[in-house]
Coordinates of N, CA and C in Angstrom, one line a residue:
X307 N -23.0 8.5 -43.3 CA -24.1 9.1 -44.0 C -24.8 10.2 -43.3
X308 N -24.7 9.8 -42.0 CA -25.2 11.1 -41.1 C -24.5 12.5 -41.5
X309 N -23.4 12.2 -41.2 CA -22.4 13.6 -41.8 C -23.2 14.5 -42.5
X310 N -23.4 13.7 -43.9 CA -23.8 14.5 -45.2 C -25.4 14.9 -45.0
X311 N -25.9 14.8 -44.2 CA -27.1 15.0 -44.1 C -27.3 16.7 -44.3
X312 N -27.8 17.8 -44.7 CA -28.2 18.6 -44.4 C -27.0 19.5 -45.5
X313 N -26.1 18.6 -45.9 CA -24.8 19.2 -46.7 C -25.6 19.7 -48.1
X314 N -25.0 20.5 -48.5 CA -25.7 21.5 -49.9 C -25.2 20.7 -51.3
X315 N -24.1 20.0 -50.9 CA -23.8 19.2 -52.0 C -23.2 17.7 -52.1
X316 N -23.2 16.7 -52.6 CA -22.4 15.4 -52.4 C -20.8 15.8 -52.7
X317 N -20.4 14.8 -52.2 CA -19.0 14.7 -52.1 C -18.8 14.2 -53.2
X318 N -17.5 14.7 -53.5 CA -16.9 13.7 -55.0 C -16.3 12.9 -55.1
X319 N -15.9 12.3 -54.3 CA -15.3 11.1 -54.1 C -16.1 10.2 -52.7
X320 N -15.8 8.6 -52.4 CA -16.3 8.4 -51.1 C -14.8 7.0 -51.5
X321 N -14.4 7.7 -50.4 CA -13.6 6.5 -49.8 C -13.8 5.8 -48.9
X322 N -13.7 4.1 -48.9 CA -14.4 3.6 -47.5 C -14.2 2.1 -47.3
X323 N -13.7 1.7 -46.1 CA -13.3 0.4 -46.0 C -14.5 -0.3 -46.4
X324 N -13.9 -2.1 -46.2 CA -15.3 -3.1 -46.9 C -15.9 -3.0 -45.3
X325 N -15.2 -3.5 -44.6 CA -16.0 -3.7 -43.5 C -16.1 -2.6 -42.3
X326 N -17.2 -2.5 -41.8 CA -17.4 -1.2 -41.4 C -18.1 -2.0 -39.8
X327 N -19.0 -1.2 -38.8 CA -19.5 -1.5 -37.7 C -21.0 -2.2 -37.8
X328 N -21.2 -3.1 -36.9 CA -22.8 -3.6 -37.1 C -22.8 -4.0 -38.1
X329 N -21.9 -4.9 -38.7 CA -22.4 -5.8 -40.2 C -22.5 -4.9 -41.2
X330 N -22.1 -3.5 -41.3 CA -22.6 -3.1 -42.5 C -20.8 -3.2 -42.8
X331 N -21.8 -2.7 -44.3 CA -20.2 -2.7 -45.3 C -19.6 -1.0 -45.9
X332 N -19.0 -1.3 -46.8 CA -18.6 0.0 -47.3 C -19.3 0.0 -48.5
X333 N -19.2 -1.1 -49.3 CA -20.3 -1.0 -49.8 C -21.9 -0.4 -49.8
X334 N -22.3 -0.9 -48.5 CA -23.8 -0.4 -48.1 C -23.8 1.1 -48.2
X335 N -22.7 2.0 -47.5 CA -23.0 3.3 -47.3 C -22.7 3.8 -48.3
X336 N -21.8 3.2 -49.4 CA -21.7 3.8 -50.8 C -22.9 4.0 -51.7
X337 N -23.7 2.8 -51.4 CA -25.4 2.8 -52.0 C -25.9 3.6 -51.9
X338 N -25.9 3.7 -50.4 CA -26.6 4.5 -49.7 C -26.6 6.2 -50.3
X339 N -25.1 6.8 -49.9 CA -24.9 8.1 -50.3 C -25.2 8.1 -52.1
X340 N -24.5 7.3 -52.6 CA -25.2 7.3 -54.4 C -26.6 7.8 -54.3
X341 N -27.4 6.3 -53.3 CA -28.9 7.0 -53.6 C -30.0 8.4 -53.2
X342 N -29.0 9.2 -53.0 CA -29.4 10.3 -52.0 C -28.8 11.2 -53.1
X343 N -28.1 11.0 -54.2 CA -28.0 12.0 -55.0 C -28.1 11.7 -56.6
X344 N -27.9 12.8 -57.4 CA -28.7 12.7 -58.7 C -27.6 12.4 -59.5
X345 N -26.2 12.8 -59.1 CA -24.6 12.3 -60.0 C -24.2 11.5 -59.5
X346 N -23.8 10.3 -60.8 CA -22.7 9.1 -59.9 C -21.5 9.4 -59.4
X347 N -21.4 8.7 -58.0 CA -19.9 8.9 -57.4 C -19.2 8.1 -57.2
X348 N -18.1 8.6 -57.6 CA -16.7 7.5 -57.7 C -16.7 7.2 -56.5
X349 N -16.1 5.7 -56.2 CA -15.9 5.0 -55.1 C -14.8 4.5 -55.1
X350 N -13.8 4.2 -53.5 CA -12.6 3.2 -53.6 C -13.1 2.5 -52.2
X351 N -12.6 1.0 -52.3 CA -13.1 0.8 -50.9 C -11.5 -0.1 -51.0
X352 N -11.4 0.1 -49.5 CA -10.5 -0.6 -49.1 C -10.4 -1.5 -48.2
X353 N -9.1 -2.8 -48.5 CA -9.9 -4.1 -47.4 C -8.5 -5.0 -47.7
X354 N -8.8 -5.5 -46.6 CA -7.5 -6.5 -45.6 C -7.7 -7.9 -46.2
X355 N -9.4 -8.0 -46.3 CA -10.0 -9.4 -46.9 C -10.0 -9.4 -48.4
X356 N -8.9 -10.4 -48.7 CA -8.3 -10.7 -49.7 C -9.4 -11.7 -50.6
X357 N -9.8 -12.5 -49.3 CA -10.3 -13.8 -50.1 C -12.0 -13.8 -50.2
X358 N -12.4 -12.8 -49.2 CA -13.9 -12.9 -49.5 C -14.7 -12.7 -50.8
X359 N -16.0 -13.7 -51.2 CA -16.4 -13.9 -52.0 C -17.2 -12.8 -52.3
X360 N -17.6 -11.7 -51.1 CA -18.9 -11.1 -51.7 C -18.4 -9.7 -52.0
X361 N -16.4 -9.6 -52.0 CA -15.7 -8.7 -52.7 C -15.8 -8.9 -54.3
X362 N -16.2 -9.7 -55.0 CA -16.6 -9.6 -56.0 C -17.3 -9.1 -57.3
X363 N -18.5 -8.7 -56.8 CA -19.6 -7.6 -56.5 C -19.5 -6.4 -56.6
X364 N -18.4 -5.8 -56.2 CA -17.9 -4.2 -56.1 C -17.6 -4.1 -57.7
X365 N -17.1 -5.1 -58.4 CA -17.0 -4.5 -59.4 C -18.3 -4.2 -60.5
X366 N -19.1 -5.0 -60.3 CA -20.6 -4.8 -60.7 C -20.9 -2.8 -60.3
X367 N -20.8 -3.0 -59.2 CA -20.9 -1.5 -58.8 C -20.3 -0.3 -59.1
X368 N -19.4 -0.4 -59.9 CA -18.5 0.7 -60.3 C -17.2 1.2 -59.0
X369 N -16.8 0.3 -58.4 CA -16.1 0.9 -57.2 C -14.9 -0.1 -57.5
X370 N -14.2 0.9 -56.9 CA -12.5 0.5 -57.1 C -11.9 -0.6 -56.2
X371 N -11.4 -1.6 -55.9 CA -11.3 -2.2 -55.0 C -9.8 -1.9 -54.7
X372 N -9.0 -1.9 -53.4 CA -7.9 -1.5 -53.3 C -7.3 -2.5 -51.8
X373 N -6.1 -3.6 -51.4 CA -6.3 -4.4 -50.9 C -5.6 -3.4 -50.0
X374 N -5.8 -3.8 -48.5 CA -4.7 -3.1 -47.6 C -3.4 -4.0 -47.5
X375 N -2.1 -3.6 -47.0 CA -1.7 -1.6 -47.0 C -1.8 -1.4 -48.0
X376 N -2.5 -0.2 -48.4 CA -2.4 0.4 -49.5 C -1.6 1.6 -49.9
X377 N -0.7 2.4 -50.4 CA 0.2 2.9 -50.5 C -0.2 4.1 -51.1
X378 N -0.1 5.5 -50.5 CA -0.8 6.9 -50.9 C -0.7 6.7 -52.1
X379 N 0.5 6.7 -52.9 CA 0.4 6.9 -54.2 C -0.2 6.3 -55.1
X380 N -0.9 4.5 -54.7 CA -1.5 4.2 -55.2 C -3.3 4.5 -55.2
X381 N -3.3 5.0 -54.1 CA -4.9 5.5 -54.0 C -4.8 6.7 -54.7
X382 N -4.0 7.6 -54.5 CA -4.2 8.7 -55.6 C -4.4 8.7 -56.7
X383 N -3.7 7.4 -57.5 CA -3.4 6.9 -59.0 C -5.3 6.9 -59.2
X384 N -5.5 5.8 -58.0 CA -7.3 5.6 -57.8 C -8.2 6.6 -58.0
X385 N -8.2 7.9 -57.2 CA -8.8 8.6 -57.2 C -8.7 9.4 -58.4
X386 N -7.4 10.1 -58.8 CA -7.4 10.6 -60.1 C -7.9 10.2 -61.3
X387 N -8.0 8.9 -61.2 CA -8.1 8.1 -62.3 C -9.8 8.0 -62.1
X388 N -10.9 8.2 -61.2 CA -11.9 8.2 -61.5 C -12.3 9.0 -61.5
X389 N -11.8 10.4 -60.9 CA -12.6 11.9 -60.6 C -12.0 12.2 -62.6
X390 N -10.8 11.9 -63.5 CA -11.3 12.2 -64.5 C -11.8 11.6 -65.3
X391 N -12.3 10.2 -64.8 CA -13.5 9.6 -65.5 C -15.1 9.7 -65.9
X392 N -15.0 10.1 -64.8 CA -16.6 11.3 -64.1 C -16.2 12.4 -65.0
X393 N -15.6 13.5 -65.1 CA -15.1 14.6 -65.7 C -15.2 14.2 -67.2
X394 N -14.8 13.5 -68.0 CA -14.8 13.1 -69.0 C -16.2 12.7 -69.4
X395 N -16.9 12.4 -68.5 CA -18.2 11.5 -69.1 C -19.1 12.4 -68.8
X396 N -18.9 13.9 -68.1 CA -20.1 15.1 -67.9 C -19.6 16.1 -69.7

């Protein structure tokens, strides 16, 4: 989230594992960057943890869930599939 600080524009996509450093998630910094801008952004988050409970939730959020290994062509399927869903809905 540091990154984007001072950036002129949001990113159009945010790809981002579940579990991240210091207990946060990928989720959290997806909130986070969403709430810092005025268009909704497609999200994919990706994760090893198959069985956790509070992976369930992401779908409430609009974000893609994607299990690891995940296979290029299947994240691209991901990403295309939401950058023209965004597109379609402006």
């Amino acid at each position: 989230m540091r990154a984007l600080e001072g950036h002129l524009r949001t990113p159009d996509l945010i790809v981002s594992d579940y579990r991240l450093r210091d207990g946060e998630t990928g989720l959290d910094v997806i909130l986070g960057i969403r709430g810092q801008g005025e268009q909704p952004i497609p999200a994919i988050v990706v994760t090893g943890d198959v069985s956790a409970p509070e992976l369930e939730h992401l779908r409430f959020e609009h974000v893609v869930l994607l299990h690891k290994p995940v296979d290029v062509g299947e994240l691209r399927r991901a990403a295309e599939a939401l950058l023209k869903a965004l597109a379609d809905a402006s």
